[in-house]
Coordinates of C-alpha atoms in Angstrom, one line a residue:
X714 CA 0.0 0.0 0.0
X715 CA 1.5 3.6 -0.8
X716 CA 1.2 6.4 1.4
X717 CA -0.1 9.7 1.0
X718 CA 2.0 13.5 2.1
X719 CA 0.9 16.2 4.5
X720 CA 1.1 18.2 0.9
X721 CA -1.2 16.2 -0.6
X722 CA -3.8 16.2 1.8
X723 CA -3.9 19.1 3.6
X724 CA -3.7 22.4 1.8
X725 CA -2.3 24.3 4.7
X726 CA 1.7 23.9 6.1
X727 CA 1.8 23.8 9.8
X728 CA 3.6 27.2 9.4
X729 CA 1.0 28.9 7.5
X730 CA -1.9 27.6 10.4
X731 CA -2.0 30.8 13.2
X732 CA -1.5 29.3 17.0
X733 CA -4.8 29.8 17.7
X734 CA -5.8 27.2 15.1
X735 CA -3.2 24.9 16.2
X736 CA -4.3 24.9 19.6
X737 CA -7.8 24.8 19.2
X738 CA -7.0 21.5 17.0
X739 CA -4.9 19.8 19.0
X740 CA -8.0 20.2 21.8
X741 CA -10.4 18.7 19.7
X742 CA -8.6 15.9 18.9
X743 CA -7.1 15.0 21.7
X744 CA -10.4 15.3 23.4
X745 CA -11.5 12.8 20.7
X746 CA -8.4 10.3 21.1
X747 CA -9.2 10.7 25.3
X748 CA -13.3 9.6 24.7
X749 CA -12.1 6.4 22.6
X750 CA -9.5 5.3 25.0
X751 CA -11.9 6.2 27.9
X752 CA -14.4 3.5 26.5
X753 CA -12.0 0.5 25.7
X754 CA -11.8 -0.4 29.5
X755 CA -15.2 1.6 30.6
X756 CA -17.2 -2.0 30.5
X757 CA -14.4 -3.3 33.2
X758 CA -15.9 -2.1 35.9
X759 CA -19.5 -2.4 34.4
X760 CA -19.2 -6.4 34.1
X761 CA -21.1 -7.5 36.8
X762 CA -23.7 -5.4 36.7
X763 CA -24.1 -5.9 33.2
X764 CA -24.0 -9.9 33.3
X765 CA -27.0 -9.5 36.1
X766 CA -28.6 -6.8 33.9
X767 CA -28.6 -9.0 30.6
X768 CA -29.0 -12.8 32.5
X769 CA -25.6 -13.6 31.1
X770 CA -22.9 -16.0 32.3
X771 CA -19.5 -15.0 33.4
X772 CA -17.9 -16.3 29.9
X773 CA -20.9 -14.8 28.0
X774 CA -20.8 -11.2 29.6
X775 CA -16.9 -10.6 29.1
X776 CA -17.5 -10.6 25.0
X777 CA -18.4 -7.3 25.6
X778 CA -15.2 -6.5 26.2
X779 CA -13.5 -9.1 23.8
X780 CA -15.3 -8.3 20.6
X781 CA -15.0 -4.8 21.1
X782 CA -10.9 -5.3 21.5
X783 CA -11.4 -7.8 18.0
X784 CA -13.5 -4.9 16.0
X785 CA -10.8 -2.3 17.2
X786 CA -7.7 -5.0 16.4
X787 CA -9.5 -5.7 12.9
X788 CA -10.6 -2.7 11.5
X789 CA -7.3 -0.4 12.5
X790 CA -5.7 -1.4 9.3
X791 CA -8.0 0.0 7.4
X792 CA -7.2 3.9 8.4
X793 CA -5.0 4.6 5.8
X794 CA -7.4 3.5 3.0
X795 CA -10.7 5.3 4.6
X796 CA -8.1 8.5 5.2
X797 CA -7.4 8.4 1.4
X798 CA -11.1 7.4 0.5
X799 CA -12.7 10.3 2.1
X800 CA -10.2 12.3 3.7
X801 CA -8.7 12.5 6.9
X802 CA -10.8 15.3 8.0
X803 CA -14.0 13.3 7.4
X804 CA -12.9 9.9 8.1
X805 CA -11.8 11.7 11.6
X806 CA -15.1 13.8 11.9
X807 CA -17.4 10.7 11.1
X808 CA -15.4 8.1 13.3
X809 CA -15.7 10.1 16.6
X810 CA -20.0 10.8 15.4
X811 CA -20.5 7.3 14.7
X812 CA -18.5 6.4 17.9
X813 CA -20.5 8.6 19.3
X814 CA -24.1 7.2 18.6
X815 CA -22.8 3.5 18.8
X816 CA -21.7 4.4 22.3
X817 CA -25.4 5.5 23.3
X818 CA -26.8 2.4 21.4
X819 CA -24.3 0.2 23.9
X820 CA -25.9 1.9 26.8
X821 CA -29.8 1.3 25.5
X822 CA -29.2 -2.1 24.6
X823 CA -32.0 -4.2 26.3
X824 CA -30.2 -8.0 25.3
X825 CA -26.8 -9.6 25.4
X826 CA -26.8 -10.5 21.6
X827 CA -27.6 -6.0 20.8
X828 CA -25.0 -5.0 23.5
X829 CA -22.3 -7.0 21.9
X830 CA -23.2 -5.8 18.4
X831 CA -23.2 -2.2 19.6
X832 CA -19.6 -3.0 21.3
X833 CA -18.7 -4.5 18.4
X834 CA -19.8 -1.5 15.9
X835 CA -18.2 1.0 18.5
X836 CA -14.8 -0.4 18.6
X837 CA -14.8 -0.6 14.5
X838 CA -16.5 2.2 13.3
X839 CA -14.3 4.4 15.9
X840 CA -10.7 2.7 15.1
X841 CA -9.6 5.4 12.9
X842 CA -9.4 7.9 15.8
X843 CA -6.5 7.3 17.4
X844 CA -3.9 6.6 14.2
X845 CA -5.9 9.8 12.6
X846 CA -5.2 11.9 15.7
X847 CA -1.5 11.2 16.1
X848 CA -1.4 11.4 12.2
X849 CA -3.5 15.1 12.2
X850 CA -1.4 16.4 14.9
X851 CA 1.7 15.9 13.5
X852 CA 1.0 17.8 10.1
X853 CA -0.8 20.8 11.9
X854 CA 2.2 21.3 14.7
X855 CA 5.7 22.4 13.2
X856 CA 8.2 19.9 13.9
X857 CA 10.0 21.7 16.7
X858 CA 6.5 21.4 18.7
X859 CA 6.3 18.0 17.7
X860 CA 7.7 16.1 20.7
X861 CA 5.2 18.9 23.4
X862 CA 2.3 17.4 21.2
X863 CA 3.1 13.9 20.9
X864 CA 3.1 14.1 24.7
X865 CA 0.2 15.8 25.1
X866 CA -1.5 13.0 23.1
X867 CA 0.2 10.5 24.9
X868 CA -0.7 11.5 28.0
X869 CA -4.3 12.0 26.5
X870 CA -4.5 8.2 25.6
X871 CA -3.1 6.8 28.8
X872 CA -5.7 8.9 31.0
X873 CA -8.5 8.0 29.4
X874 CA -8.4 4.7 30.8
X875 CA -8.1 6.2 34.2
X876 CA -11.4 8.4 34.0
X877 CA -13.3 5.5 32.0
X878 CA -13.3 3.0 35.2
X879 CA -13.3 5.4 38.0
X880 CA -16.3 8.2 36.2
X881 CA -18.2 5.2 34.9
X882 CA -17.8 2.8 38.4
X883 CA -19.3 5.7 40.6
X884 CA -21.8 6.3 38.0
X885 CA -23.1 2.6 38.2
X886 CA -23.2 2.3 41.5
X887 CA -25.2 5.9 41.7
X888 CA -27.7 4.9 39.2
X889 CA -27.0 2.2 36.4
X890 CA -24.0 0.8 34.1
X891 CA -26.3 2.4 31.5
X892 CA -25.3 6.2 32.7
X893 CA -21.2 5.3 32.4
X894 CA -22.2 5.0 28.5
X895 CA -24.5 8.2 28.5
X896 CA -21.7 10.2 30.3
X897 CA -20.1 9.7 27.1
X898 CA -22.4 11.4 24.2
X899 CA -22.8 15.0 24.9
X900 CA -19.2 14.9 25.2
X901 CA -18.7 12.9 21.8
X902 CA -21.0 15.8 20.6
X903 CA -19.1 18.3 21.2
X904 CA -16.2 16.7 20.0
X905 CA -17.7 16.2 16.4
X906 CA -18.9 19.9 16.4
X907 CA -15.7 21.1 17.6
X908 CA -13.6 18.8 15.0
X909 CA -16.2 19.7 12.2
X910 CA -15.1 23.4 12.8
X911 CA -11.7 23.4 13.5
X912 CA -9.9 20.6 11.2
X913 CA -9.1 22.0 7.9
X914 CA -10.4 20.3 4.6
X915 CA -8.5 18.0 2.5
X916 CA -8.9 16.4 -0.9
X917 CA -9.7 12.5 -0.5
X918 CA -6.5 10.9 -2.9
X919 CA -7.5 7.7 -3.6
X920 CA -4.2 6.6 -4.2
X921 CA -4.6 3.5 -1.5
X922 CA -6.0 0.2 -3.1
X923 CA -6.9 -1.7 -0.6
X924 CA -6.6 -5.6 -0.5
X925 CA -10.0 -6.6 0.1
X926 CA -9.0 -10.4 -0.1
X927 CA -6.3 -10.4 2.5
X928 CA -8.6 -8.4 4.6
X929 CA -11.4 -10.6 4.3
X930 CA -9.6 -13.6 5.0
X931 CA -7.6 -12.3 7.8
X932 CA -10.9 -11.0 9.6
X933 CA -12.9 -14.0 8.9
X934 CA -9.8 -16.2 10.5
X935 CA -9.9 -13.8 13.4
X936 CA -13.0 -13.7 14.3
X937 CA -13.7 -17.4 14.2
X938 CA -11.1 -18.1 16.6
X939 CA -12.4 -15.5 18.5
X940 CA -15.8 -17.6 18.5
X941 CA -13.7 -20.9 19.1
X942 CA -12.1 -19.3 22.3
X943 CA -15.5 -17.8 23.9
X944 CA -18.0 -20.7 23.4
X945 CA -15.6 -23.6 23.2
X946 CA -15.6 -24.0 27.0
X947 CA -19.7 -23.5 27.2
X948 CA -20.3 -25.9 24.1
X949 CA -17.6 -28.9 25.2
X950 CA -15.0 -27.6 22.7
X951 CA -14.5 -30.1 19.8
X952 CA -17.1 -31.9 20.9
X953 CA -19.6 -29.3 19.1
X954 CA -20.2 -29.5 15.9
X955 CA -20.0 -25.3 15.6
X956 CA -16.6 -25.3 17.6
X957 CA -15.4 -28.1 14.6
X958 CA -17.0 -25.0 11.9
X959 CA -15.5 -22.4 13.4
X960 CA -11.8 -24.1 13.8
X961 CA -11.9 -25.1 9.9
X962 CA -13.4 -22.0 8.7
X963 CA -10.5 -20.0 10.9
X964 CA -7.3 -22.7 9.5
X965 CA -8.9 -22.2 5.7
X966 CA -9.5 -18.6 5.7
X967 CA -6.0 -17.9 7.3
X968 CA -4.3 -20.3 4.6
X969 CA -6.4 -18.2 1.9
X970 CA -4.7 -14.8 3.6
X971 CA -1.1 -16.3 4.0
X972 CA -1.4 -17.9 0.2
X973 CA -2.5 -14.6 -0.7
X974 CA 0.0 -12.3 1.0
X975 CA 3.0 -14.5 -0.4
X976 CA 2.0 -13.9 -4.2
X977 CA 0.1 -10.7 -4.9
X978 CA 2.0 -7.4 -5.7
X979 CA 0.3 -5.3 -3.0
X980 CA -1.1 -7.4 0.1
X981 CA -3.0 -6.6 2.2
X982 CA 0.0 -6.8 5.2
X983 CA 3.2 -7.4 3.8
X984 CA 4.8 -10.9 5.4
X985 CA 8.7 -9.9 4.2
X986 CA 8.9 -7.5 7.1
X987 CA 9.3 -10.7 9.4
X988 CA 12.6 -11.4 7.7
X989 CA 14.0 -8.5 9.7
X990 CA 14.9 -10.4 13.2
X991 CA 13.8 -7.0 15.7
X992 CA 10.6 -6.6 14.1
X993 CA 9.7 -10.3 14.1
X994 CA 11.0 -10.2 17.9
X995 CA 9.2 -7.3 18.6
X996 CA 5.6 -8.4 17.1
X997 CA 5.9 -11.4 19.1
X998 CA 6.1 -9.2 22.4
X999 CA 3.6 -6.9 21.5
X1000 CA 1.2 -9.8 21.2
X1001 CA 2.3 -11.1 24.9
X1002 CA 2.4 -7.0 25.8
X1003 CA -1.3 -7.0 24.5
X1004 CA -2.0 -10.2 26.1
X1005 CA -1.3 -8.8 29.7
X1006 CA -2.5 -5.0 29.3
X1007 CA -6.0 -5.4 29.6
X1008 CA -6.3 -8.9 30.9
X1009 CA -6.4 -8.1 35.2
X1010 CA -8.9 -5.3 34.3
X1011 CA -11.3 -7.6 33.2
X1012 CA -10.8 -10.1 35.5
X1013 CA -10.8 -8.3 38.5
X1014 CA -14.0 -6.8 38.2
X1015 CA -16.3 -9.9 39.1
X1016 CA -14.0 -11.3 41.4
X1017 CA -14.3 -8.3 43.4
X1018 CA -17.8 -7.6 43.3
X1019 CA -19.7 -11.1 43.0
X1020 CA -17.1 -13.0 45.4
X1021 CA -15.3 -10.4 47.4
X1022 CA -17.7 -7.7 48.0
X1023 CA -16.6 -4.9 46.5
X1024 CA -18.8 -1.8 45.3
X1025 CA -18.2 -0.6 42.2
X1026 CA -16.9 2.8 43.0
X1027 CA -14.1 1.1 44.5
X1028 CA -13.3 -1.4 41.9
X1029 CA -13.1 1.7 39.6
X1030 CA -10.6 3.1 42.5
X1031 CA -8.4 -0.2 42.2
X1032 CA -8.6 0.1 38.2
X1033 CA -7.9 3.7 38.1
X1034 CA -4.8 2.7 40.0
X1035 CA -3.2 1.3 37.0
X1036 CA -3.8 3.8 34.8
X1037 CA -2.0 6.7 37.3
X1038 CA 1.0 3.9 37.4
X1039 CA 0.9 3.6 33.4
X1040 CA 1.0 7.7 33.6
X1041 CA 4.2 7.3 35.7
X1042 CA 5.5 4.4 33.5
X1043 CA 5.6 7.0 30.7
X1044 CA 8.0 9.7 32.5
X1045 CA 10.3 6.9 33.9
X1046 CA 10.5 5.5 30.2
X1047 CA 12.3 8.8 29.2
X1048 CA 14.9 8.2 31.7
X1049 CA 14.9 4.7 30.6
X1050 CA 15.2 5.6 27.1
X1051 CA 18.5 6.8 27.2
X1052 CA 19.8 3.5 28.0
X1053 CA 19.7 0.2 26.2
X1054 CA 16.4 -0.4 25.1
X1055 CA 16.6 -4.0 26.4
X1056 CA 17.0 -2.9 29.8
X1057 CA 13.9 -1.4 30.1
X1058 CA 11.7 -3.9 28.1
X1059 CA 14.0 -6.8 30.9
X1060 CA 12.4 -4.3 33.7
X1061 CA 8.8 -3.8 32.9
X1062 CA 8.3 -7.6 32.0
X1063 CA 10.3 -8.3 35.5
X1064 CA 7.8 -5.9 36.8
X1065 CA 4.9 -7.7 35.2
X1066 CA 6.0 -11.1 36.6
X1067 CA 6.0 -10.3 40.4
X1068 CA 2.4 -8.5 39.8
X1069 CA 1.7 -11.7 38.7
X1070 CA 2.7 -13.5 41.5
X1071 CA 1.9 -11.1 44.1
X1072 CA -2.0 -11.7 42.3
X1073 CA -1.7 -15.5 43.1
X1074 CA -1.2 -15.1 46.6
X1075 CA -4.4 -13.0 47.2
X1076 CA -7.4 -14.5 48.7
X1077 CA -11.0 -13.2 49.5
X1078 CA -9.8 -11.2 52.0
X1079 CA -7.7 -9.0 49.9
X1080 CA -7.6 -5.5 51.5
X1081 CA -7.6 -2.3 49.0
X1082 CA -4.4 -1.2 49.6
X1083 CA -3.4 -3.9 48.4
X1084 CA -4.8 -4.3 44.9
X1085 CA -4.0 -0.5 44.1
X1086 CA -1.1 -0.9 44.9
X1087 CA -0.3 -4.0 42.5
X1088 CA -2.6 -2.2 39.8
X1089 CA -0.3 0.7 40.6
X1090 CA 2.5 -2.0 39.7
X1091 CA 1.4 -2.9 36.7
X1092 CA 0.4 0.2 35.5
X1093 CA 3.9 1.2 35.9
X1094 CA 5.1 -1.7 34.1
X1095 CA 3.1 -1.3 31.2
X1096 CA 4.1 2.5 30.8
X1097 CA 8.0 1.3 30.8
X1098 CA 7.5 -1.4 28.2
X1099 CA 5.7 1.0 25.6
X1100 CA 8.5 3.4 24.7
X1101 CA 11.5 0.8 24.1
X1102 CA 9.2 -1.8 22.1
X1103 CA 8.3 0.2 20.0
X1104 CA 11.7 2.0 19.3
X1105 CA 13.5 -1.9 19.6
X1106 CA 10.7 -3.2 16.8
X1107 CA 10.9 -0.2 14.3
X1108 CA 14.8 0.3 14.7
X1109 CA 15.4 -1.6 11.4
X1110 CA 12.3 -1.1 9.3
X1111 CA 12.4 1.8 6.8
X1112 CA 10.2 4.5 6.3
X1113 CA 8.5 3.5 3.1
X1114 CA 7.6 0.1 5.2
X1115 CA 6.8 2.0 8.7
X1116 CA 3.0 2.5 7.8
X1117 CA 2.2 -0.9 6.9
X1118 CA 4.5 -2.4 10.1
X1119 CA 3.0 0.0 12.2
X1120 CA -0.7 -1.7 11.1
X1121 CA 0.4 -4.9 11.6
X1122 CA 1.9 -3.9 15.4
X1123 CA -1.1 -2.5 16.6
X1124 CA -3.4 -5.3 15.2
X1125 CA -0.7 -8.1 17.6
X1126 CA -1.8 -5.6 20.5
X1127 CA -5.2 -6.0 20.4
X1128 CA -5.6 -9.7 18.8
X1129 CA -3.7 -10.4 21.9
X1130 CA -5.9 -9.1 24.3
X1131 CA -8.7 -10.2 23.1
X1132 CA -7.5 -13.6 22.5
X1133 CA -5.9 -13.9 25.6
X1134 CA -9.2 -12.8 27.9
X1135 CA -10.9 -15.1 26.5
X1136 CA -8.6 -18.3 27.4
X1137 CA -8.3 -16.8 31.2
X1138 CA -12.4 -16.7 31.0
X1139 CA -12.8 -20.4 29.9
X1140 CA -10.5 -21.3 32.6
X1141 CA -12.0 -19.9 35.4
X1142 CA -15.2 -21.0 34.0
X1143 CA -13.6 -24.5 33.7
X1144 CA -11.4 -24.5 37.0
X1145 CA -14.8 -23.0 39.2
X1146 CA -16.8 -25.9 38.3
X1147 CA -14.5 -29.1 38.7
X1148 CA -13.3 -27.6 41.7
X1149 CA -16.8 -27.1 43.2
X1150 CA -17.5 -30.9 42.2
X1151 CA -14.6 -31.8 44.0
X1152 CA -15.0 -30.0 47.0
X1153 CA -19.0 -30.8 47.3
X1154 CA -17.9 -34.3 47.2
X1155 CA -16.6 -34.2 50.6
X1156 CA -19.8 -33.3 52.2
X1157 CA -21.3 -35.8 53.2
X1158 CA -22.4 -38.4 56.0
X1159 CA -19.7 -40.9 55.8
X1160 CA -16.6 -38.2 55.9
X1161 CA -15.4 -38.3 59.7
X1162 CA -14.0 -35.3 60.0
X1163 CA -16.9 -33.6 59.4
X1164 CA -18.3 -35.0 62.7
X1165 CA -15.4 -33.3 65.1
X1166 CA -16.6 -29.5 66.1
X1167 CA -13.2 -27.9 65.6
X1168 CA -13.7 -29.4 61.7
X1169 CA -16.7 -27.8 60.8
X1170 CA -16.7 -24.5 63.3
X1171 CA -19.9 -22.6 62.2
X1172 CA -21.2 -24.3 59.5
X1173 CA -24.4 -26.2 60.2
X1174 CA -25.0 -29.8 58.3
X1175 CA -28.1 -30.3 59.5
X1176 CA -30.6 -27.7 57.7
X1177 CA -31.5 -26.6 54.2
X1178 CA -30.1 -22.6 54.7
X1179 CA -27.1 -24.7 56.7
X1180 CA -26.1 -26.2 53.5
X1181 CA -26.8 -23.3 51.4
X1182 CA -24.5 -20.5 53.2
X1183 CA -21.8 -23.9 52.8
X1184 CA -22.4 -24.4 48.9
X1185 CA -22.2 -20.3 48.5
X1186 CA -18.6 -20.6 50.6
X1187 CA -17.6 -23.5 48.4
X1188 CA -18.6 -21.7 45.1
X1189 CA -16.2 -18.7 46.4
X1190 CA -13.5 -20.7 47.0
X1191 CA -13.8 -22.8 43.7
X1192 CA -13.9 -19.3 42.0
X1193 CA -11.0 -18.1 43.6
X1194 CA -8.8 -20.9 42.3
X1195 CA -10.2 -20.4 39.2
X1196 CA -8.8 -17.0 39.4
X1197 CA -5.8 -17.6 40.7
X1198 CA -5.1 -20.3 37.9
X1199 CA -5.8 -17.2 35.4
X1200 CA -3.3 -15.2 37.3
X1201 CA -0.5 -17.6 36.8
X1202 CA -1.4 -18.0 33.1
X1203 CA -1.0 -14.1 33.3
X1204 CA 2.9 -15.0 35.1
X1205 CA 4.1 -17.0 33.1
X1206 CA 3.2 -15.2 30.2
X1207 CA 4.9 -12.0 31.5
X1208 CA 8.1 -13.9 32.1
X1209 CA 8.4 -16.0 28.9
X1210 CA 8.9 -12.8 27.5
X1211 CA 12.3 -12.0 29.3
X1212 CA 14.2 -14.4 27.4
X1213 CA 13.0 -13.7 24.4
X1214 CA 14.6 -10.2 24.8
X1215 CA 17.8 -11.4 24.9
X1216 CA 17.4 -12.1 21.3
X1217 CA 17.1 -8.7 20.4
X1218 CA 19.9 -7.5 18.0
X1219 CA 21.3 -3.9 17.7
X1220 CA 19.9 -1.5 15.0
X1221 CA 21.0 -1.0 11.8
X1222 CA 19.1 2.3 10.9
X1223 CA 16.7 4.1 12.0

């Protein structure tokens, strides 16, 4: 795919655009870029209520979250071919509307099946803000106000997150998980009127063909692993006939794409990029980077709530707590910077790893201090991995290459997330119920111990409610090991990425 110039699209040089119309811009978008980001983790802390609002199971109600990740992974690539479509002003201007209404539809919805469609249009209809924003700031600013803007935007992105759990979780508990989605629109509103007035037109090229096979193929492959992941554990995995679909339509359509992308001219992602050893290195942690960003945000939520107690003002609280460590993570990654880029990514993922295992050593009486402070842990690490990846995984790709590797990066990120939510789900789900088979096994008549008083304490065998309050105790419990099994799928994931590091080579050019 070819790219398209600041000249070509936008009439005006950022030197001929006054300061007042630089600034007013770089509001509006960044306002823009901050409601996206604010809604990819806003359902976090809206799970439970949502799963008891829609009659949903545990595994059901997270594909809000999942699909929304998929849609945003999915349709990302596509930016550069809507921007010379239609424009980057409209393409921008119509994204943040259409994210806008999608995001009032979400809160509306009335079934499981309309939510997830409404999560799903929201995350693909408004995945051309953020590359557009970055993209739009960077023509309109001069390039020795280029690094103050970037940071701004940055900044922008990473506190979005923070105000999307913490707003939205007070919200819910006020009135509804419906009012954390309305919070949203008048904002969005204002946003489209404000970008409609302020972004200066641009002639759509057209120069960008887009490969509507590799696309396809690559989506359709995506999504029905996607499907595989999140209904294999409710439907017996390969024992349903639709998980046996879904698997062959997924291994066919992503032969079709890699087929494809190996023999036409212009694919849709171009596959010789891997040749180069730091890139190849650096998509493969991006996808386990991805695969841990989002993953204790979502899992945390129910735990706390439905086992542990929690209100939902204060699971925003815990939430938010990562996202003011990720803000810290940021500034620390410019001291970081100046040193091997290896040492940081070693760091972070080291980071990652003991939040891990400090996770697998809570219990039911976890204490908030100490989940905002491990959020607060994480957050950090995640804010000191961003910078070096990305300079480690571009050092050797060239600039005629860096729009297309940048597409492919991004898509990693979020495929990983989703993906890897989905798997910690189904094992919770899984872990949960044999464990409360096992452990309901043990009551009964003929076990011994259960006949000494210092055994059994306060429970009572004897009536109906007796045995109730036990089976509720025994179903928290089963939980928590599920939980805790998902928490060490989260470990080892953080530290399998350490050595691979180590393999990183030196750059070439930049």
């Amino acid at each position: 795919m070819s790219s398209t110039t600041a000249a070509d699209t936008f009439p005006e040089s950022s030197e001929e655009t006054s300061l007042g119309k630089r600034v007013l811009i770089l509001v509006m978008v960044v306002l823009g870029s901050t409601l996206y980001a604010t809604t990819l983790l806003i359902a976090s802390t809206l799970l439970p209520q949502m799963q008891g609002t829609m009659s949903a199971t545990q595994d059901e109600i997270a594909w809000a979250m999942t699909f929304n990740i998929l849609a945003t992974a999915v349709a990302t690539p596509m930016t550069g071919w809507l921007a010379a479509r239609f424009g980057r002003r409209e393409t921008m201007v119509w994204s943040v509307f259409a994210f806008t209404v999608t995001t009032l539809m979400c809160g509306l919805a009335n079934s499981l099946e309309t939510l997830i469609l409404w999560r799903v249009l929201q995350g693909a209809l408004g995945a051309p803000v953020i590359p557009l924003s970055q993209t739009i700031l960077l023509d309109t600013f001069p390039k020795r106000q280029q690094g103050l803007v970037t940071s701004i935007f940055g900044m922008a992105v990473v506190i979005g997150p923070v105000i999307g759990p913490t707003v939205g979780g007070m919200l819910s508990e006020i009135y509804s998980w419906r009012w954390a989605f309305y919070m949203i629109v008048p904002v969005g509103l204002v946003s489209f009127v404000g970008l409609r007035l302020t972004l200066p037109y641009d002639r759509p090229t057209g120069r960008i063909s887009l490969d509507w096979t590799g696309f396809l193929s690559l989506s359709v492959s995506i999504a029905c692993v996607q499907l595989v992941l999140s209904r294999g554990q409710r439907l017996d995995w390969f024992e349903s006939t639709e998980i046996m679909i879904e698997a062959f339509v997924a291994v066919v359509a992503f032969w079709v794409f890699l087929a494809h992308s190996l023999t036409t001219d212009r694919p849709f992602l171009n596959l010789r990029l891997l040749l180069d050893r730091n890139y190849a290195i650096g998509l493969v942690l991006v996808l386990i980077y991805g695969m841990l960003n989002f993953t204790p945000m979502v899992l945390l939520p129910p735990l706390l709530q439905q086992h542990a107690g929690f209100p939902d003002a204060l699971i925003g609280e815990v939430i938010a707590a990562r996202g003011v460590g990720a803000t810290i993570g940021f500034f620390l990654a410019i001291f970081v910077g100046r040193m091997d880029p290896r040492i940081g990514l070693i760091g972070g993922f080291a980071v990652q790893t003991l939040s891990g295992v400090w996770l697998m050593a809570i219990d039911l009486n976890v204490d908030m201090g100490t989940l905002m402070l491990n959020s607060f842990l994480q957050g950090i690490a995640v804010g000191v991995i961003w910078v070096p990846l990305t300079l480690v995984t571009f050092s050797n790709v060239s600039a005629a290459n860096l729009a297309e590797g940048t597409a492919v990066y991004h898509l990693l990120r979020n495929i990983g997330s989703s993906f890897f939510i989905s798997i910690c789900v189904a094992e919770i789900v899984r872990a949960t119920s044999a464990n409360y088979s096992r452990m309901v096994e043990l009551v009964n008549p003929f076990n011994r111990a259960l006949a000494l008083p210092w055994v059994t304490g306060g429970w009572d065998f004897d009536t109906m409610q007796g045995l109730a309050r036990l089976s509720k105790e025994i179903g928290r419990q089963s939980a928590m090991i599920g939980y805790i099994n998902a928490f060490g799928l989260y470990t080892a994931c953080s530290a399998m990425a350490i050595p691979l590091i180590l393999l990183i080579g030196r750059r070439t050019r930049r």
